[in-house]
PDB file of C-alpha atoms in Angstrom:
ATOM      1  CA  MET A   1      19.140-192.787  47.810  1.00  0.00           C
ATOM      2  CA  THR A   2      18.553-193.765  44.340  1.00  0.00           C
ATOM      3  CA  ARG A   3      16.531-191.843  41.790  1.00  0.00           C
ATOM      4  CA  LYS A   4      13.690-194.398  41.823  1.00  0.00           C
ATOM      5  CA  SER A   5      13.304-194.265  45.606  1.00  0.00           C
ATOM      6  CA  ARG A   6      13.263-190.371  45.669  1.00  0.00           C
ATOM      7  CA  ARG A   7      10.490-190.576  43.020  1.00  0.00           C
ATOM      8  CA  LEU A   8       8.625-193.081  45.034  1.00  0.00           C
ATOM      9  CA  TRP A   9       8.821-190.940  48.233  1.00  0.00           C
ATOM     10  CA  LEU A  10       7.828-187.968  46.306  1.00  0.00           C
ATOM     11  CA  ILE A  11       4.743-189.755  44.862  1.00  0.00           C
ATOM     12  CA  ILE A  12       3.774-190.905  48.462  1.00  0.00           C
ATOM     13  CA  ALA A  13       4.248-187.440  49.888  1.00  0.00           C
ATOM     14  CA  CYS A  14       1.910-185.998  47.012  1.00  0.00           C
ATOM     15  CA  ILE A  15      -0.698-188.642  47.636  1.00  0.00           C
ATOM     16  CA  ALA A  16      -0.639-188.053  51.434  1.00  0.00           C
ATOM     17  CA  CYS A  17      -0.982-184.194  50.950  1.00  0.00           C
ATOM     18  CA  LEU A  18      -3.813-184.787  48.536  1.00  0.00           C
ATOM     19  CA  GLY A  19      -5.500-187.099  51.090  1.00  0.00           C
ATOM     20  CA  ALA A  20      -5.151-184.659  53.834  1.00  0.00           C
ATOM     21  CA  ALA A  21      -6.556-181.770  51.694  1.00  0.00           C
ATOM     22  CA  ALA A  22      -9.405-183.877  50.646  1.00  0.00           C
ATOM     23  CA  ALA A  23     -10.228-184.894  54.228  1.00  0.00           C
ATOM     24  CA  LEU A  24     -10.161-181.203  55.447  1.00  0.00           C
ATOM     25  CA  MET A  25     -12.496-180.152  52.567  1.00  0.00           C
ATOM     26  CA  LEU A  26     -14.904-182.944  53.286  1.00  0.00           C
ATOM     27  CA  ARG A  27     -14.938-182.105  56.833  1.00  0.00           C
ATOM     28  CA  ALA A  28     -15.562-178.417  56.062  1.00  0.00           C
ATOM     29  CA  PHE A  29     -18.488-179.268  53.662  1.00  0.00           C
ATOM     30  CA  SER A  30     -20.103-181.778  56.063  1.00  0.00           C
ATOM     31  CA  SER A  31     -21.039-178.933  58.433  1.00  0.00           C
ATOM     32  CA  ASP A  32     -22.598-177.014  55.564  1.00  0.00           C
ATOM     33  CA  ILE A  33     -24.690-179.887  54.242  1.00  0.00           C
ATOM     34  CA  VAL A  34     -28.351-179.659  55.250  1.00  0.00           C
ATOM     35  CA  PHE A  35     -30.222-182.892  55.069  1.00  0.00           C
ATOM     36  CA  PHE A  36     -33.964-183.300  54.340  1.00  0.00           C
ATOM     37  CA  VAL A  37     -35.873-185.242  56.936  1.00  0.00           C
ATOM     38  CA  THR A  38     -39.639-186.124  57.301  1.00  0.00           C
ATOM     39  CA  PRO A  39     -41.589-186.000  60.572  1.00  0.00           C
ATOM     40  CA  SER A  40     -41.631-189.845  60.741  1.00  0.00           C
ATOM     41  CA  GLN A  41     -37.749-189.794  60.343  1.00  0.00           C
ATOM     42  CA  VAL A  42     -37.482-187.225  63.062  1.00  0.00           C
ATOM     43  CA  GLU A  43     -39.663-189.295  65.333  1.00  0.00           C
ATOM     44  CA  THR A  44     -37.806-192.521  64.806  1.00  0.00           C
ATOM     45  CA  ARG A  45     -34.243-191.126  64.853  1.00  0.00           C
ATOM     46  CA  PRO A  46     -34.057-187.467  65.844  1.00  0.00           C
ATOM     47  CA  PRO A  47     -31.096-185.463  64.454  1.00  0.00           C
ATOM     48  CA  PRO A  48     -28.395-184.129  66.814  1.00  0.00           C
ATOM     49  CA  ALA A  49     -29.423-180.759  68.327  1.00  0.00           C
ATOM     50  CA  ASP A  50     -26.415-179.021  66.676  1.00  0.00           C
ATOM     51  CA  ARG A  51     -27.363-180.245  63.220  1.00  0.00           C
ATOM     52  CA  THR A  52     -29.362-178.071  60.881  1.00  0.00           C
ATOM     53  CA  VAL A  53     -31.912-179.942  58.771  1.00  0.00           C
ATOM     54  CA  ARG A  54     -34.712-179.356  56.516  1.00  0.00           C
ATOM     55  CA  LEU A  55     -38.096-180.551  57.863  1.00  0.00           C
ATOM     56  CA  GLY A  56     -40.649-181.142  55.098  1.00  0.00           C
ATOM     57  CA  GLY A  57     -44.313-182.076  54.993  1.00  0.00           C
ATOM     58  CA  MET A  58     -47.810-180.692  55.142  1.00  0.00           C
ATOM     59  CA  VAL A  59     -48.989-178.174  57.741  1.00  0.00           C
ATOM     60  CA  VAL A  60     -51.698-179.795  59.759  1.00  0.00           C
ATOM     61  CA  ALA A  61     -55.052-178.041  59.486  1.00  0.00           C
ATOM     62  CA  GLY A  62     -55.991-176.233  62.664  1.00  0.00           C
ATOM     63  CA  SER A  63     -52.414-176.553  64.247  1.00  0.00           C
ATOM     64  CA  VAL A  64     -51.304-173.072  63.618  1.00  0.00           C
ATOM     65  CA  LYS A  65     -51.024-170.990  66.797  1.00  0.00           C
ATOM     66  CA  ARG A  66     -49.654-167.301  66.651  1.00  0.00           C
ATOM     67  CA  GLU A  67     -48.593-165.225  69.625  1.00  0.00           C
ATOM     68  CA  LYS A  68     -46.137-162.467  70.282  1.00  0.00           C
ATOM     69  CA  HIS A  69     -43.142-162.402  72.516  1.00  0.00           C
ATOM     70  CA  GLY A  70     -42.414-158.580  72.892  1.00  0.00           C
ATOM     71  CA  GLU A  71     -42.413-157.280  69.293  1.00  0.00           C
ATOM     72  CA  THR A  72     -41.467-160.573  67.751  1.00  0.00           C
ATOM     73  CA  PRO A  73     -44.214-162.853  66.298  1.00  0.00           C
ATOM     74  CA  VAL A  74     -43.974-166.405  67.144  1.00  0.00           C
ATOM     75  CA  ALA A  75     -45.762-169.346  65.294  1.00  0.00           C
ATOM     76  CA  ARG A  76     -46.187-172.850  66.321  1.00  0.00           C
ATOM     77  CA  PHE A  77     -47.574-175.304  63.865  1.00  0.00           C
ATOM     78  CA  ASP A  78     -47.442-179.102  63.315  1.00  0.00           C
ATOM     79  CA  VAL A  79     -45.804-180.559  60.122  1.00  0.00           C
ATOM     80  CA  THR A  80     -46.819-184.018  59.124  1.00  0.00           C
ATOM     81  CA  ASP A  81     -45.966-186.674  56.385  1.00  0.00           C
ATOM     82  CA  GLY A  82     -49.111-188.708  57.071  1.00  0.00           C
ATOM     83  CA  GLN A  83     -47.405-191.083  59.658  1.00  0.00           C
ATOM     84  CA  ALA A  84     -46.057-188.744  62.224  1.00  0.00           C
ATOM     85  CA  ALA A  85     -46.295-185.043  63.159  1.00  0.00           C
ATOM     86  CA  VAL A  86     -43.649-182.695  64.470  1.00  0.00           C
ATOM     87  CA  THR A  87     -44.350-179.309  66.227  1.00  0.00           C
ATOM     88  CA  VAL A  88     -42.379-176.596  64.626  1.00  0.00           C
ATOM     89  CA  ARG A  89     -41.662-173.181  66.511  1.00  0.00           C
ATOM     90  CA  TYR A  90     -40.680-170.101  64.312  1.00  0.00           C
ATOM     91  CA  GLU A  91     -39.913-166.706  65.360  1.00  0.00           C
ATOM     92  CA  GLY A  92     -40.568-164.101  62.686  1.00  0.00           C
ATOM     93  CA  ILE A  93     -43.058-163.412  60.042  1.00  0.00           C
ATOM     94  CA  LEU A  94     -44.351-166.389  58.089  1.00  0.00           C
ATOM     95  CA  PRO A  95     -44.326-166.221  54.389  1.00  0.00           C
ATOM     96  CA  ASP A  96     -47.429-164.878  52.620  1.00  0.00           C
ATOM     97  CA  LEU A  97     -48.133-168.187  50.894  1.00  0.00           C
ATOM     98  CA  PHE A  98     -47.957-170.155  54.146  1.00  0.00           C
ATOM     99  CA  ARG A  99     -51.359-172.012  54.705  1.00  0.00           C
ATOM    100  CA  GLU A 100     -52.700-174.887  56.686  1.00  0.00           C
ATOM    101  CA  GLY A 101     -52.971-178.040  54.720  1.00  0.00           C
ATOM    102  CA  GLN A 102     -50.287-177.190  52.202  1.00  0.00           C
ATOM    103  CA  SER A 103     -46.632-178.143  51.838  1.00  0.00           C
ATOM    104  CA  VAL A 104     -43.901-176.391  53.817  1.00  0.00           C
ATOM    105  CA  VAL A 105     -40.088-176.904  54.206  1.00  0.00           C
ATOM    106  CA  ALA A 106     -38.766-175.627  57.737  1.00  0.00           C
ATOM    107  CA  VAL A 107     -34.979-175.064  58.081  1.00  0.00           C
ATOM    108  CA  GLY A 108     -33.699-175.516  61.596  1.00  0.00           C
ATOM    109  CA  SER A 109     -32.718-177.902  64.266  1.00  0.00           C
ATOM    110  CA  MET A 110     -34.318-180.150  66.940  1.00  0.00           C
ATOM    111  CA  GLN A 111     -34.219-178.773  70.449  1.00  0.00           C
ATOM    112  CA  LYS A 112     -35.689-180.001  73.761  1.00  0.00           C
ATOM    113  CA  ASP A 113     -39.120-178.358  73.148  1.00  0.00           C
ATOM    114  CA  GLY A 114     -39.397-179.521  69.498  1.00  0.00           C
ATOM    115  CA  PHE A 115     -38.240-178.278  66.090  1.00  0.00           C
ATOM    116  CA  VAL A 116     -37.050-174.671  66.262  1.00  0.00           C
ATOM    117  CA  ALA A 117     -37.015-173.265  62.509  1.00  0.00           C
ATOM    118  CA  SER A 118     -34.834-170.386  61.552  1.00  0.00           C
ATOM    119  CA  GLU A 119     -36.491-170.267  58.133  1.00  0.00           C
ATOM    120  CA  VAL A 120     -39.820-171.398  56.721  1.00  0.00           C
ATOM    121  CA  LEU A 121     -40.266-171.907  52.980  1.00  0.00           C
ATOM    122  CA  ALA A 122     -43.863-172.227  51.548  1.00  0.00           C
ATOM    123  CA  LYS A 123     -45.022-173.255  48.154  1.00  0.00           C
ATOM    124  CA  HIS A 124     -45.262-170.749  45.524  1.00  0.00           C
ATOM    125  CA  ASP A 125     -48.577-171.717  43.699  1.00  0.00           C
ATOM    126  CA  GLU A 126     -51.354-174.216  44.203  1.00  0.00           C
ATOM    127  CA  THR A 127     -49.650-176.994  42.201  1.00  0.00           C
ATOM    128  CA  TYR A 128     -46.074-176.782  43.685  1.00  0.00           C
ATOM    129  CA  MET A 129     -44.757-179.233  46.129  1.00  0.00           C
ATOM    130  CA  PRO A 130     -41.154-179.738  47.168  1.00  0.00           C
ATOM    131  CA  LYS A 131     -39.565-182.647  45.629  1.00  0.00           C
ATOM    132  CA  GLU A 132     -38.626-183.979  48.972  1.00  0.00           C
ATOM    133  CA  VAL A 133     -42.104-183.657  50.419  1.00  0.00           C
ATOM    134  CA  ALA A 134     -43.665-185.346  47.348  1.00  0.00           C
ATOM    135  CA  GLU A 135     -41.196-188.341  47.713  1.00  0.00           C
ATOM    136  CA  ALA A 136     -42.060-188.611  51.477  1.00  0.00           C
ATOM    137  CA  LEU A 137     -45.679-188.665  50.795  1.00  0.00           C
ATOM    138  CA  LYS A 138     -45.200-191.343  48.033  1.00  0.00           C
ATOM    139  CA  LYS A 139     -43.064-193.487  50.436  1.00  0.00           C
ATOM    140  CA  SER A 140     -45.627-193.289  53.221  1.00  0.00           C
ATOM    141  CA  GLY A 141     -48.318-194.431  50.896  1.00  0.00           C
ATOM    142  CA  LYS A 142     -50.472-191.437  51.252  1.00  0.00           C
ATOM    143  CA  TRP A 143     -50.252-189.886  47.766  1.00  0.00           C
ATOM    144  CA  ASP A 144     -49.585-191.187  44.228  1.00  0.00           C
ATOM    145  CA  PRO A 145     -49.284-188.431  41.543  1.00  0.00           C
ATOM    146  CA  ARG A 146     -50.948-190.551  39.047  1.00  0.00           C
ATOM    147  CA  PHE A 147     -54.237-190.047  40.807  1.00  0.00           C
ATOM    148  CA  GLY A 148     -54.358-186.349  40.885  1.00  0.00           C
ATOM    149  CA  PRO A 149     -53.025-183.563  43.272  1.00  0.00           C
ATOM    150  CA  PRO A 150     -51.975-184.387  46.836  1.00  0.00           C
ATOM    151  CA  PRO A 151     -54.741-184.883  49.369  1.00  0.00           C
ATOM    152  CA  SER A 152     -55.423-182.306  51.941  1.00  0.00           C
ATOM    153  CA  ALA A 153     -53.608-183.034  55.303  1.00  0.00           C
ATOM    154  CA  ALA A 154     -57.013-183.485  57.028  1.00  0.00           C
ATOM    155  CA  SER A 155     -57.774-186.692  54.945  1.00  0.00           C
ATOM    156  CA  TRP A 156     -54.492-188.390  55.488  1.00  0.00           C
ATOM    157  CA  ASN A 157     -55.684-190.538  58.386  1.00  0.00           C
ATOM    158  CA  SER A 158     -58.257-192.318  56.235  1.00  0.00           C
ATOM    159  CA  MET A 159     -56.759-192.206  52.791  1.00  0.00           C
ATOM    160  CA  THR A 160     -54.080-194.411  51.288  1.00  0.00           C
ATOM    161  CA  VAL A 161     -53.084-195.042  47.700  1.00  0.00           C
ATOM    162  CA  GLN A 162     -55.375-198.144  47.636  1.00  0.00           C
ATOM    163  CA  ASP A 163     -58.299-195.937  48.494  1.00  0.00           C
ATOM    164  CA  ALA A 164     -57.309-193.368  45.801  1.00  0.00           C
ATOM    165  CA  LYS A 165     -57.163-196.309  43.172  1.00  0.00           C
ATOM    166  CA  LYS A 166     -60.497-197.383  44.244  1.00  0.00           C
ATOM    167  CA  ASP A 167     -62.008-194.005  43.906  1.00  0.00           C
ATOM    168  CA  LEU A 168     -60.360-193.612  40.408  1.00  0.00           C
ATOM    169  CA  SER A 169     -61.570-197.052  39.286  1.00  0.00           C
ATOM    170  CA  GLY A 170     -65.068-196.194  40.441  1.00  0.00           C
ATOM    171  CA  LYS A 171     -65.027-192.839  38.532  1.00  0.00           C
ATOM    172  CA  ASN A 172     -63.748-194.677  35.371  1.00  0.00           C
ATOM    173  CA  ALA A 173     -66.507-197.357  35.770  1.00  0.00           C
ATOM    174  CA  ALA A 174     -69.183-194.636  36.014  1.00  0.00           C
ATOM    175  CA  ALA A 175     -67.807-192.772  32.988  1.00  0.00           C
ATOM    176  CA  SER A 176     -67.719-195.932  30.805  1.00  0.00           C
ATOM    177  CA  ASN A 177     -71.176-197.263  31.770  1.00  0.00           C
ATOM    178  CA  PRO A 178     -73.781-195.397  29.649  1.00  0.00           C
ATOM    179  CA  ALA A 179     -76.679-196.297  31.867  1.00  0.00           C
ATOM    180  CA  GLN A 180     -75.222-194.066  34.532  1.00  0.00           C
ATOM    181  CA  THR A 181     -74.376-191.181  32.357  1.00  0.00           C
ATOM    182  CA  PRO A 182     -77.071-188.540  31.562  1.00  0.00           C
ATOM    183  CA  ALA A 183     -78.828-189.040  28.232  1.00  0.00           C
ATOM    184  CA  SER A 184     -78.334-186.173  25.780  1.00  0.00           C
ATOM    185  CA  ALA A 185     -81.395-184.013  25.379  1.00  0.00           C
ATOM    186  CA  PRO A 186     -83.356-184.595  22.150  1.00  0.00           C
ATOM    187  CA  ALA A 187     -83.243-181.838  19.647  1.00  0.00           C
ATOM    188  CA  PRO A 188     -86.275-179.647  19.581  1.00  0.00           C
ATOM    189  CA  ALA A 189     -88.795-180.184  16.808  1.00  0.00           C
ATOM    190  CA  ALA A 190     -88.940-177.607  14.060  1.00  0.00           C
ATOM    191  CA  ASN A 191     -92.423-176.071  13.476  1.00  0.00           C
TER     192      ASN A 191
END
């Protein structure tokens, strides 16, 4: 075997070892990756039952049901992105900031009886919304950040971005029309 052919076989062996190592690393990482999904994505293409995902959206007003199984509190609530809703089941104590009509991210998996969450993350103040939830709302056409804070979940069935633009243009027209604005009070006469 010549020196060139030995060098070629050594390079091929190194590339094969690096490829095998990369494949093993990617396979190990793929089991740890947690994808974000919206309720409409879950409805059209549910993730496999053994796959952990993050489900994000707004908690539907009036959907929270609390019960106890033994000493363990169990909560059921619906999460929506404005186009579809998924029922979430969570065993444990919900975060203090968990509220109906506000954004939430549930980490868990799809089961036969719905989405079973192992962790529920709630927003930390009145202006926060997880990036993924905001993107899902923008995609569905239910919210445009240029027109103010996100709408309440109860108004999603009737509101679209076009409705928000109409509301905003109506407010701007009223502000620019002096006939509709209240006249300033005249200064009192001095005696």
